[in-house]
Short mmCIF file of C-alpha atoms in Angstrom, two decimals:
data_model
loop_
_atom_site.label_atom_id
_atom_site.label_comp_id
_atom_site.label_asym_id
_atom_site.label_seq_id
_atom_site.Cartn_x
_atom_site.Cartn_y
_atom_site.Cartn_z
CA VAL A 77 145.14 81.23 56.64
CA ARG A 78 142.77 84.09 55.18
CA SER A 79 139.32 84.33 54.77
CA SER A 80 137.72 87.39 52.79
CA GLY A 81 141.19 89.03 53.13
CA ARG A 82 141.18 88.99 56.90
CA THR A 83 143.31 86.82 59.04
CA ILE A 84 141.85 85.01 62.09
CA ASN A 85 143.61 87.56 64.61
CA GLN A 86 141.66 90.46 62.50
CA ASN A 87 138.41 88.65 62.70
CA LEU A 88 138.62 88.14 66.44
CA GLN A 89 140.66 90.97 67.70
CA ASN A 90 138.54 93.47 69.93
CA ARG A 91 135.49 91.15 69.55
CA ASN A 92 133.27 89.79 72.40
CA MET A 93 132.98 86.18 71.84
CA TRP A 94 129.95 85.94 74.00
CA GLY A 95 128.15 89.09 72.38
CA ARG A 96 125.89 89.54 69.44
CA ASP A 97 128.71 91.43 67.66
CA PHE A 98 130.91 88.36 67.48
CA TYR A 99 129.30 86.83 64.53
CA SER A 100 127.93 88.03 60.91
CA LYS A 101 125.88 86.32 58.61
CA LYS A 102 128.86 84.94 56.39
CA ASP A 103 130.45 81.56 57.41
CA VAL A 104 134.09 81.66 57.33
CA ASP A 105 136.63 78.97 57.73
CA GLU A 106 139.31 80.03 59.98
CA GLN A 107 142.43 78.47 61.78
CA VAL A 108 143.23 78.87 65.46
CA CYS A 109 146.22 76.94 66.45
CA GLY A 110 146.24 74.79 63.29
CA TYR A 111 142.45 73.86 64.04
CA SER A 112 139.96 74.59 61.38
CA LEU A 113 137.24 76.31 62.88
CA LYS A 114 133.71 77.11 61.16
CA ILE A 115 132.72 80.65 62.46
CA PHE A 116 129.21 81.85 61.64
CA TRP A 117 128.70 85.40 61.40
CA GLY A 118 125.55 86.41 62.55
CA CYS A 119 124.68 83.78 64.92
CA THR A 120 123.37 84.72 68.54
CA ARG A 121 122.41 81.38 69.60
CA LEU A 122 124.49 78.41 70.20
CA ALA A 123 122.06 76.39 67.93
CA ASP A 124 123.08 78.30 65.05
CA MET A 125 126.54 77.08 65.16
CA LEU A 126 125.27 73.31 64.71
CA SER A 127 124.07 71.30 62.08
CA SER A 128 120.24 71.26 61.65
CA LYS A 129 119.73 68.36 63.59
CA TYR A 130 120.71 70.23 66.69
CA GLU A 131 118.58 73.07 66.22
CA ASP A 132 116.53 73.41 69.17
CA ASN A 133 115.59 76.57 71.50
CA ALA A 134 116.82 74.08 74.53
CA LEU A 135 120.54 74.62 73.15
CA GLN A 136 120.49 78.34 74.36
CA ILE A 137 122.63 78.83 77.24
CA LYS A 138 120.95 80.67 80.08
CA GLU A 139 122.82 83.75 80.98
CA LYS A 140 122.62 82.87 84.65
CA SER A 141 124.53 79.60 83.81
CA THR A 142 127.21 81.20 82.10
CA GLU A 143 129.26 81.99 84.94
CA ARG A 144 128.57 78.75 86.79
CA THR A 145 129.67 76.73 83.78
CA ALA A 146 132.92 79.00 83.47
CA SER A 147 133.72 78.04 87.02
CA PHE A 148 133.17 74.38 86.39
CA PHE A 149 135.68 74.58 83.57
CA VAL A 150 138.46 75.95 85.60
CA LEU A 151 137.82 73.59 88.02
CA GLU A 152 138.49 70.68 85.41
CA VAL A 153 134.85 69.46 85.80
CA THR A 154 133.92 67.92 82.37
CA ALA A 155 131.07 69.49 80.36
CA ARG A 156 129.01 66.03 80.63
CA SER A 157 129.46 66.04 84.45
CA ALA A 158 128.44 69.91 84.32
CA VAL A 159 125.17 68.77 83.15
CA ASP A 160 124.19 66.96 86.14
CA ILE A 161 124.24 69.92 88.13
CA LEU A 162 123.48 72.99 85.76
CA ASP A 163 120.20 73.50 84.06
CA MET A 164 121.34 73.07 80.44
CA GLN A 165 121.05 70.43 77.66
CA PRO A 166 124.36 68.37 77.22
CA ASN A 167 124.93 69.58 73.64
CA SER A 168 124.95 73.36 75.41
CA ALA A 169 127.47 72.50 77.86
CA ILE A 170 129.83 70.88 75.17
CA LEU A 171 129.59 73.86 72.77
CA PHE A 172 130.13 76.19 75.59
CA TYR A 173 133.08 74.58 76.80
CA ARG A 174 134.30 74.30 73.05
CA LYS A 175 133.77 78.14 72.92
CA ILE A 176 135.85 78.68 75.94
CA ARG A 177 138.73 76.60 74.44
CA MET A 178 138.45 78.77 71.17
CA VAL A 179 138.95 81.88 73.15
CA ILE A 180 142.02 80.40 74.93
CA SER A 181 143.61 79.20 71.79
CA HIS A 182 142.99 82.82 70.25
CA HIS A 183 144.59 84.75 73.04
CA LEU A 184 147.51 82.16 73.47
CA ALA A 185 148.14 82.62 69.57
CA LEU A 186 148.12 86.50 70.13
CA ALA A 187 150.82 85.82 72.67
CA ALA A 188 152.78 83.31 70.67
CA ALA A 189 155.10 85.97 69.13
CA GLU A 190 156.91 86.19 72.80
CA VAL A 191 160.57 85.02 72.46
CA PHE A 192 161.85 83.15 75.48
CA GLU A 193 165.34 84.02 76.61
CA GLY A 194 167.73 82.81 79.52
CA SER A 195 167.33 79.31 80.69
CA ILE A 196 164.97 77.07 78.53
CA GLU A 197 163.83 73.54 78.73
CA LEU A 198 162.77 71.44 75.40
CA ASP A 199 161.19 68.18 75.14
CA GLU A 200 158.89 66.49 73.02
CA SER A 201 155.82 64.14 74.01
CA TYR A 202 153.20 61.94 72.52
CA LEU A 203 149.51 62.61 73.82
CA GLY A 204 146.10 62.00 73.12
CA GLY A 205 144.95 58.89 70.91
CA ARG A 206 142.25 56.42 71.47
CA ARG A 207 144.24 53.08 71.24
CA LYS A 208 146.12 51.48 73.97
CA GLY A 209 149.40 50.06 73.48
CA ARG A 210 153.20 51.36 73.23
CA ARG A 211 153.89 54.86 74.89
CA SER A 212 156.26 57.39 74.35
CA ARG A 213 158.15 57.61 71.04
CA GLY A 214 156.54 55.28 68.36
CA ALA A 215 153.16 55.15 70.39
CA ALA A 216 150.09 54.17 68.13
CA GLY A 217 147.30 56.85 67.77
CA LYS A 218 149.09 59.38 69.70
CA VAL A 219 149.78 63.11 68.68
CA VAL A 220 153.21 64.21 68.61
CA VAL A 221 153.63 67.63 70.73
CA PHE A 222 156.72 69.82 71.16
CA GLY A 223 157.04 71.79 74.38
CA ILE A 224 159.37 74.84 75.23
CA LEU A 225 159.49 75.86 78.75
CA LYS A 226 161.13 79.20 80.07
CA ARG A 227 162.33 78.41 83.71
CA ASN A 228 160.34 80.40 86.21
CA GLY A 229 157.98 81.34 83.28
CA ARG A 230 155.72 79.91 80.83
CA VAL A 231 155.38 76.91 78.69
CA TYR A 232 154.61 77.06 74.74
CA THR A 233 153.37 74.04 73.02
CA VAL A 234 152.82 73.08 69.31
CA VAL A 235 151.52 70.10 67.67
CA VAL A 236 154.08 68.74 65.20
CA ASP A 237 154.14 66.23 62.47
CA ASN A 238 157.30 64.46 63.83
CA ALA A 239 160.09 64.76 66.50
CA LYS A 240 162.90 65.23 63.67
CA SER A 241 165.41 68.02 63.97
CA ASP A 242 164.25 69.47 60.79
CA THR A 243 160.76 69.78 62.24
CA LEU A 244 161.66 70.97 65.57
CA MET A 245 164.51 73.47 64.82
CA PRO A 246 162.35 76.01 62.94
CA VAL A 247 160.20 76.20 66.07
CA ILE A 248 163.24 76.43 68.37
CA ARG A 249 164.76 79.14 66.34
CA GLN A 250 161.63 81.28 66.03
CA LYS A 251 160.82 80.91 69.79
CA ILE A 252 164.12 81.30 71.64
CA MET A 253 166.58 83.97 71.62
CA PRO A 254 170.23 83.07 70.39
CA ASP A 255 172.88 82.67 73.46
CA SER A 256 170.02 81.27 75.67
CA ILE A 257 170.77 78.16 77.72
CA VAL A 258 169.04 75.21 76.34
CA TYR A 259 168.55 71.85 78.20
CA THR A 260 167.38 68.78 76.69
CA ASP A 261 167.32 64.96 76.88
CA SER A 262 169.69 63.01 74.62
CA LEU A 263 167.38 62.50 71.51
CA SER A 264 169.47 63.00 68.43
CA SER A 265 167.07 65.67 67.00
CA TYR A 266 168.40 68.12 69.40
CA ASP A 267 172.06 67.64 68.20
CA LYS A 268 171.99 70.83 65.95
CA LEU A 269 171.48 72.92 68.92
CA ASP A 270 175.28 72.56 69.58
CA VAL A 271 176.08 74.48 66.52
CA SER A 272 173.10 76.79 66.31
CA GLY A 273 173.97 79.66 68.55
CA PHE A 274 172.60 78.27 71.89
CA ILE A 275 174.24 77.03 74.84
CA HIS A 276 173.14 73.56 75.01
CA HIS A 277 173.17 71.02 77.79
CA ARG A 278 171.72 67.44 77.57
CA ILE A 279 170.74 65.19 80.31
CA THR A 280 170.91 61.20 79.54
CA HIS A 281 167.92 59.69 81.41
CA SER A 282 169.20 56.29 81.16
CA LYS A 283 172.18 57.49 83.62
CA GLU A 284 170.48 60.20 85.72
CA PHE A 285 167.49 62.71 85.72
CA ALA A 286 169.04 65.76 87.03
CA ASP A 287 172.63 67.05 87.48
CA ARG A 288 172.23 70.33 89.71
CA ARG A 289 170.70 72.63 87.01
CA ASN A 290 171.05 70.16 84.10
CA HIS A 291 167.57 68.85 83.85
CA ILE A 292 164.11 69.30 81.99
CA ASN A 293 162.19 68.48 85.15
CA GLY A 294 159.90 71.57 84.48
CA ILE A 295 158.65 70.60 80.99
CA GLU A 296 158.23 67.15 82.20
CA ASN A 297 156.03 68.12 85.01
CA PHE A 298 153.75 70.03 82.44
CA TRP A 299 153.65 66.81 80.41
CA ASN A 300 152.46 64.97 83.55
CA GLN A 301 149.93 68.01 84.34
CA ALA A 302 148.49 67.70 80.74
CA LYS A 303 148.21 64.06 80.62
CA ARG A 304 146.22 64.13 83.69
CA VAL A 305 143.90 66.77 82.48
CA LEU A 306 143.51 64.86 79.05
CA ARG A 307 142.88 61.53 80.37
CA LYS A 308 139.52 62.30 81.82
CA TYR A 309 138.30 62.86 78.38
CA ASN A 310 138.65 58.90 77.37
CA GLY A 311 140.51 59.70 74.07
CA ILE A 312 140.46 63.14 71.85
CA ASP A 313 140.28 62.98 68.10
CA ARG A 314 143.03 64.61 66.21
CA LYS A 315 140.88 67.42 64.92
CA SER A 316 140.05 68.57 68.40
CA PHE A 317 143.36 67.96 70.05
CA PRO A 318 145.00 71.28 69.44
CA LEU A 319 142.34 73.14 71.56
CA PHE A 320 142.60 70.78 74.30
CA LEU A 321 146.26 71.15 74.26
CA LYS A 322 145.98 74.84 74.54
CA GLU A 323 143.61 74.31 77.42
CA CYS A 324 146.47 72.24 79.34
CA GLU A 325 149.02 75.27 78.32
CA PHE A 326 146.61 77.73 79.89
CA ARG A 327 146.03 75.75 82.94
CA PHE A 328 149.83 75.54 83.62
CA ASN A 329 150.49 79.22 82.57
CA PHE A 330 147.84 81.18 84.68
CA GLY A 331 148.03 80.07 87.98
CA THR A 332 145.15 78.98 90.31
CA PRO A 333 141.62 78.39 89.36
CA SER A 334 140.56 81.60 90.77
CA GLN A 335 143.20 83.58 88.61
CA GLN A 336 141.93 81.24 85.46
CA LEU A 337 138.48 82.28 86.05
CA LYS A 338 139.36 86.03 86.36
CA ILE A 339 141.03 85.96 83.05
CA LEU A 340 138.58 84.02 81.38
CA ARG A 341 136.14 86.56 82.54
CA ASP A 342 138.13 89.22 80.93
CA TRP A 343 138.68 87.33 77.54
CA CYS A 344 135.06 86.04 77.18
CA GLY A 345 133.39 89.23 78.38
CA ILE A 346 131.50 87.23 80.75
#
């Protein structure tokens, strides 16, 4: 998606998300990981990013609170809970967390071109949603997410329309080097892997969950961690979901909270 001849990477590259030089006076629709964002060039206050009903001087985040708020974020304290401790308005904390997720999504998008090779685990999952009911495949109100995990490495996730072969195979071909060893469950969508230049092993969970190296326990561990993180939000709307998904990817890929905070300081210019 382009706006005024510039891509999102060009707009965000080498800019300080928290400084005055990030925004200009023109408002632009951009895409970060498939999530449409309204960016207002020229804003120096959080209130300038909101509709008029929120425009209030109280929405400015105090500089001394920035570091503490980022620390709360990496410790998985929700924005609403952080408000009880920090000297800021609820909308300020919510917007601050949103900006952090935008930064994370941007930097993960820059790294998305990395191609995985070696031993790779694939799996689809159904996350988010506000409705209770059936879980897993066919779950009502859930978002379909596809995950690729390089063993002893990082995970890559993407929201997809469905878990059909025609949807997943282009992502697999783009992200995984041919001749890699690929592990999946018995979903029929992965059948084409047998004739697509990959060494394909599948595990049938109705019989067993692991057969020596033949398993997808790594990617399923990520799903479990992601669900734990997302559960505290009591439902996430589909429009916002990609940002929260990338938050989960960031937490999985970048180690301990102290390491995550160090990275966010660098990325955000805090």
